[in-house]
XYZ file of C-alpha atoms in Angstrom:
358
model
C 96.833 92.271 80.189
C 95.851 95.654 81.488
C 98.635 98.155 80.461
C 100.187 100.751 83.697
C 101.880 103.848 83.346
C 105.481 102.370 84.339
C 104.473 100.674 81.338
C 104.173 103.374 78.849
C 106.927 105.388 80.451
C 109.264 102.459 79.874
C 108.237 102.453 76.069
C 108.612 105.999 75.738
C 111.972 106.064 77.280
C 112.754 104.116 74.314
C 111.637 107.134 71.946
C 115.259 109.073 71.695
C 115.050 113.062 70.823
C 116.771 114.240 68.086
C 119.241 116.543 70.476
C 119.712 113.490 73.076
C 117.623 111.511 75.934
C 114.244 110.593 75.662
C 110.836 112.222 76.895
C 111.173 110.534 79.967
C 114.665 111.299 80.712
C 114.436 114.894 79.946
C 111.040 115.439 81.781
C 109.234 116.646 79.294
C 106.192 114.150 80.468
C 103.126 115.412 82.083
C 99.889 114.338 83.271
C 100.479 110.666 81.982
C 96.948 108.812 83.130
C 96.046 105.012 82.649
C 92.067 104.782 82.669
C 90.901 101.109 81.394
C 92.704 100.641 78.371
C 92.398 104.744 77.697
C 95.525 106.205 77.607
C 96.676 110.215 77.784
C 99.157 112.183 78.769
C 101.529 115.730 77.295
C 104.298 116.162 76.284
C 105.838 119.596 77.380
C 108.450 120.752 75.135
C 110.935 123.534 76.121
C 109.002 126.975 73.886
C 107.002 126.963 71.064
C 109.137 126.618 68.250
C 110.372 123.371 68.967
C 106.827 122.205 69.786
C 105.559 122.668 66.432
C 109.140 120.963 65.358
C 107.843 117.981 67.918
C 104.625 117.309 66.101
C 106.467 113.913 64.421
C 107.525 112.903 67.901
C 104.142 113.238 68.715
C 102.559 110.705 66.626
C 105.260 108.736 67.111
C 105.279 108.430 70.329
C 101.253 108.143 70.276
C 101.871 105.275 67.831
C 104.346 103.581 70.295
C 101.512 103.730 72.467
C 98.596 102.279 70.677
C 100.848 99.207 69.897
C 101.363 98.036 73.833
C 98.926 95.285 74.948
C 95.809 96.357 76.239
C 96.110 99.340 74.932
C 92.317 100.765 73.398
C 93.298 104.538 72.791
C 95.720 107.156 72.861
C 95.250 110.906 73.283
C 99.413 112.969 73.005
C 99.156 116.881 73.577
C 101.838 119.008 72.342
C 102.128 122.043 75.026
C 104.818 124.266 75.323
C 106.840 126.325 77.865
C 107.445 129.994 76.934
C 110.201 131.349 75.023
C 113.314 131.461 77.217
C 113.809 134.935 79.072
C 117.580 136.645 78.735
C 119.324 136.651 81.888
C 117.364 140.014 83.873
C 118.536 141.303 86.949
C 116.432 139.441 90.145
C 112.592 140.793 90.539
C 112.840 144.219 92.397
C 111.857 144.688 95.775
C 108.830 146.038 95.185
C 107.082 146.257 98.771
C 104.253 144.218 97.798
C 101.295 145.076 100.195
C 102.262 149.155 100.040
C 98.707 151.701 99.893
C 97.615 151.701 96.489
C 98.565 155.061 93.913
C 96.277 157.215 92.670
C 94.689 156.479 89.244
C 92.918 158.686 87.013
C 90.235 156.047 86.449
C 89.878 152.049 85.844
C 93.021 150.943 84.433
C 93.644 148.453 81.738
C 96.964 147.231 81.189
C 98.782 147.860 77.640
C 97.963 145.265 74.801
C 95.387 143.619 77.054
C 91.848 143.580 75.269
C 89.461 141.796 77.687
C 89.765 141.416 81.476
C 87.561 138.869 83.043
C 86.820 137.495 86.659
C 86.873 134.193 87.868
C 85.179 134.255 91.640
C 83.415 132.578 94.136
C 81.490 133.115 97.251
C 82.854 130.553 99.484
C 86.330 128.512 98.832
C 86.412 125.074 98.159
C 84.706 125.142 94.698
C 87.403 124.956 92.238
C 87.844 128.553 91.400
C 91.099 128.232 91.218
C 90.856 125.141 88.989
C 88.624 126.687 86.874
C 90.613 129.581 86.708
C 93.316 127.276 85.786
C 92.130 124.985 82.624
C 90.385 127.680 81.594
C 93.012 129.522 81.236
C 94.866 126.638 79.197
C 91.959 125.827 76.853
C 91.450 129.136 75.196
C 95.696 128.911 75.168
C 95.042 125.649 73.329
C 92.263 127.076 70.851
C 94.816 129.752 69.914
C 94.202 132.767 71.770
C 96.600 134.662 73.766
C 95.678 134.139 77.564
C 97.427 135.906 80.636
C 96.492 134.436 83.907
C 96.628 136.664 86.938
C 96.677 134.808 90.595
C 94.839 137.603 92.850
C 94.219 134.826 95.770
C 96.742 136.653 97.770
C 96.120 134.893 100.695
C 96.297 131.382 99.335
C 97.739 131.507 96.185
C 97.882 128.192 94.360
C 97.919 128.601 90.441
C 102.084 128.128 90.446
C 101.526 125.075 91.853
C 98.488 124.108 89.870
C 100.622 125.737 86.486
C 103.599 123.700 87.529
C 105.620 127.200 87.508
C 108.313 128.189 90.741
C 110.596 130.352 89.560
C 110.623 133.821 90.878
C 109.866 136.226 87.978
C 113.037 138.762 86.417
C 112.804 141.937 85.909
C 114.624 144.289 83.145
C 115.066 147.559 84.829
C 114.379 147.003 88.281
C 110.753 148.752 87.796
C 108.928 146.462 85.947
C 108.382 142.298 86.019
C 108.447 140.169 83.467
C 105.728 137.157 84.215
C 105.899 133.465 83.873
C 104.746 131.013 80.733
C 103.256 127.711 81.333
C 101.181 125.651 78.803
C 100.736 128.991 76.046
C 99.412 130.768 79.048
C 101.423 134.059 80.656
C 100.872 134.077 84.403
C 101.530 135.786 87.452
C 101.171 135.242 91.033
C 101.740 136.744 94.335
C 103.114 133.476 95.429
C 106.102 133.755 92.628
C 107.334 136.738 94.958
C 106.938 135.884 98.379
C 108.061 132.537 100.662
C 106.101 129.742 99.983
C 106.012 128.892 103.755
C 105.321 132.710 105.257
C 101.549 133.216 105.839
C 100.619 136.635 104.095
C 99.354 138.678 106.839
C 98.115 141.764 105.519
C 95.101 144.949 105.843
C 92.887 145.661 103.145
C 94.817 148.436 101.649
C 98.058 146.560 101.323
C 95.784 143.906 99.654
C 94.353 146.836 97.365
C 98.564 147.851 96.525
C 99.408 144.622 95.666
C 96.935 144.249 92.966
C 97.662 147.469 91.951
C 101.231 146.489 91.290
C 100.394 143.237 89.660
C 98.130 144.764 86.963
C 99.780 148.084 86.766
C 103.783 147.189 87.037
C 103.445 143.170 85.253
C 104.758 143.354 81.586
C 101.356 141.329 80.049
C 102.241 141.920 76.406
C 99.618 141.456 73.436
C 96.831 139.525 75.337
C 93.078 138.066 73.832
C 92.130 138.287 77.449
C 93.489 138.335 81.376
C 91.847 135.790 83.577
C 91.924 137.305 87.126
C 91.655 134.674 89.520
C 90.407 135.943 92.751
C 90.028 135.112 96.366
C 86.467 133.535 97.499
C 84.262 136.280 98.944
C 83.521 139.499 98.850
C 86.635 141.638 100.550
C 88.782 144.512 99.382
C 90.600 142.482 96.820
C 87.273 142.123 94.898
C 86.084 145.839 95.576
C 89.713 146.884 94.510
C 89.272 144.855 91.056
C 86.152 145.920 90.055
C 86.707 149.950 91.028
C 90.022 150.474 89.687
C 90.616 147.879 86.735
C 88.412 148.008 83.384
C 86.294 144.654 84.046
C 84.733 143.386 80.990
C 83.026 141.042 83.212
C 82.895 138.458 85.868
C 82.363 134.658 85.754
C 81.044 133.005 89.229
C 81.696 129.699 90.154
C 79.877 127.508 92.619
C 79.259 123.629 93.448
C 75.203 122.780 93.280
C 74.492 122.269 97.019
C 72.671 124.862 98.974
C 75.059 126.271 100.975
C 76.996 126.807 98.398
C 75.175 128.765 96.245
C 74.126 130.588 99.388
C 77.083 132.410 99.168
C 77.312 132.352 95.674
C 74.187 134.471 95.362
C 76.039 137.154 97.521
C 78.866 137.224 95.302
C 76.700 137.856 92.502
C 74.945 140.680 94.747
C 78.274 142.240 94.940
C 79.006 142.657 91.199
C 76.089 143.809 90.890
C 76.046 146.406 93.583
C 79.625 147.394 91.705
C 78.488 147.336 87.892
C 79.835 144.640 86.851
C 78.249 142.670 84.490
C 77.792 138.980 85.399
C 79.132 136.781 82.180
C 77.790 133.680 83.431
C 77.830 131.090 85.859
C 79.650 127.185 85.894
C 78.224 124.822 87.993
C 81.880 122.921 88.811
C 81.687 119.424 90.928
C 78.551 119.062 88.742
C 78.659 115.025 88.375
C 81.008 111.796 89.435
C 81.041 109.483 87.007
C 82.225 106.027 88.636
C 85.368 105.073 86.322
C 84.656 101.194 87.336
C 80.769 100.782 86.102
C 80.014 104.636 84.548
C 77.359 105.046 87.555
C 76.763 109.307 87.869
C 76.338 110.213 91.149
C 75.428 113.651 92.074
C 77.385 113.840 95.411
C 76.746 118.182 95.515
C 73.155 117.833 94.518
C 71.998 118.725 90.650
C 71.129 121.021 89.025
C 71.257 124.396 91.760
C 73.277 126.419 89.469
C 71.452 125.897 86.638
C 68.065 126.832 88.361
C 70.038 130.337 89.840
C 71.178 131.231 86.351
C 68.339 130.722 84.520
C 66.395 133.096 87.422
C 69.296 135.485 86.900
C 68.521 135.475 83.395
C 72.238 134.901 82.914
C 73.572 132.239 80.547
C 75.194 129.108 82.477
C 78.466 128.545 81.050
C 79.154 124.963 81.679
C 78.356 122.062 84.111
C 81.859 120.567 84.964
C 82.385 116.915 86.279
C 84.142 115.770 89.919
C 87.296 113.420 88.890
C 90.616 112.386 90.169
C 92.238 113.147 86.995
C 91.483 116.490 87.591
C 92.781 116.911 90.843
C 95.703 114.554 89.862
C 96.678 117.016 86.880
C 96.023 120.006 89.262
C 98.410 118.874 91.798
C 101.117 117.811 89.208
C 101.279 121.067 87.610
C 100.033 120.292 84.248
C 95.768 121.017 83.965
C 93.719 118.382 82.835
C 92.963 120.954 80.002
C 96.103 120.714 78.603
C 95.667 116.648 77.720
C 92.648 114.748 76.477
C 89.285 113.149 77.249
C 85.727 113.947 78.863
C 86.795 117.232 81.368
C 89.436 118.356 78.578
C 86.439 118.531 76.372
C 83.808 120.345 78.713
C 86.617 122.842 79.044
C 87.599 123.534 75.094
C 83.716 124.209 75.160
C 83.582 126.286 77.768
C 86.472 128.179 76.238
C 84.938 128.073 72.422
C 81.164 129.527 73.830
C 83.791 132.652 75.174
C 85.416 133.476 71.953
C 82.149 133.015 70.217
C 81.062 135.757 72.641
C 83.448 137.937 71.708
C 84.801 137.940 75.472
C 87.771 136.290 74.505
């Protein structure tokens, strides 16, 4: 009998917590997928501390699991929310959009070590995505991440980080930013109507990411993933002149007109200095989850020719799927849990702290 995921909820609604309910009851499930007989999902606990104090529930509830009919494996994550935030006064009203300030020269915000990139030339590539898991892998493999949603236009990593609440602030002056999954993140989209288009000129564009690097308590971080809008507009210029870049990472699907624009993206970090860390090839390969056909529905193998003419390294080839999208949408990335694309991304994440960029 093939086993569902009403299934496995209903037998981990029968796994009570210590302080009362069960992981179902209390929400604390996420990205719960049924592939075959392969089973995965997270378990989200409330801050760190009681996530390492979960670790029992863990295998017990990945135990339950194994045991149902049908059932060939089981892969449990332990991720956590941040530590709670004291009650803080509501974020200020900081006139997001206002001309930037002058700086004396790049600017690096407090405790941050590395500042790196994630861009695109043309949307629709997984940028964001990327941004996203890889964000929450290099969380997972212990470093301390910040995650910085510069997409001002269409900014989607609260949705894709499962975060809505609209950040605090202590003194009225400065923010305090969001934790989801080990990672500390801030978006535009935190501060402004989710329904109100953002219509703006490129030097309000240039003062809000000002104000989100500059005003954005980041704390002790390994590195700050910027994740910014496709193209190659004032937002970009704006990062790369006025914030101390380590580096940039581009992102494109293998088709043609893709990497068209891709190759002008580069062009601009160039032109700017910035040193190109690499490339990912995302969309890379669909594996058919019924009879493991690969079908290259982009193309194969574009990205991988451009970088190795670039003489840059290519960072990773990343694979289409619906669990991807499914975790993306449900605001837990796939990253976070188990299986083929959470492995491609702990790789991805290991070759950057190998490289000392993270």
């Amino acid at each position: 009998m093939a086993v569902t995921k009403e299934v496995v909820e209903q037998a981990l609604a029968k796994l009570r917590l210590p302080d009362g309910g069960d992981l179902v009851s209390r929400d604390m499930l996420r990205a719960l997928s049924v592939d075959g007989g392969a089973v995965r999902f997270v378990i989200e606990a409330p801050s760190p501390d009681a996530a390492r104090a979960m670790e029992p529930l863990r295998a017990a509830a990945e135990e339950l699991v194994a045991g149902l009919p049908g059932v060939g494996s089981v892969s449990v994550a332990l991720t956590a929310h941040g530590p709670a935030q004291q009650p803080q006064k509501p974020a200020p009203s900081l006139k997001l959009g206002g001309h930037p300030k002058p700086q004396a020269g790049p600017m690096k915000p407090a405790g941050v070590k590395h500042i790196v990139a994630v861009a695109s030339g043309k949307g629709g590539v997984g940028k964001s995505t990327v941004s996203s898991n890889l964000a929450v892998a290099l969380a997972k493999q212990g470093r301390r991440v910040g995650l910085l949603d510069a997409d001002i236009y269409g900014p989607s990593q609260p949705r894709m980080m499962g975060v809505s609440k609209r950040p605090a602030s202590p003194d009225g002056k400065t923010i305090i930013p969001l934790q989801a999954h080990g990672v500390t993140m801030m978006s535009i989209g935190l501060m402004l109507d989710p329904g109100k288009a953002v219509v703006w000129r490129g030097p309000m564009l240039m003062g809000a990411l000002q104000q989100m690097l500059g005003q954005v308590e980041w704390g002790d971080l390994d590195i700050l993933i910027v994740d910014l809008p496709p193209g190659t507009g004032d937002v970009q210029l704006t990062l790369c002149q006025r914030a101390a870049l380590d580096g940039a990472i581009v992102v494109s699907t293998p088709q043609d007109v893709a990497l068209l624009d891709a190759r002008k993206a580069i062009d601009m970090f160039n032109t700017l200095k910035t040193p190109i860390l690499g490339l990912i090839e995302n969309m890379s390969v669909f594996v058919c989850p019924n009879c493991g056909h690969e079908a290259h529905i982009f193309g194969h193998g574009g990205v991988a020719a451009e970088a190795e003419k670039m003489g840059v390294p290519l960072l990773a080839q990343l694979p289409i799927d619906l669990e991807t999208r499914l975790a993306g949408d449900g605001g837990t990335p796939v990253a976070a849990g188990g299986g083929d694309v959470a492995d491609a991304y702990a790789r991805l994440a290991r070759g950057l702290i190998e490289g000392g960029i993270a």
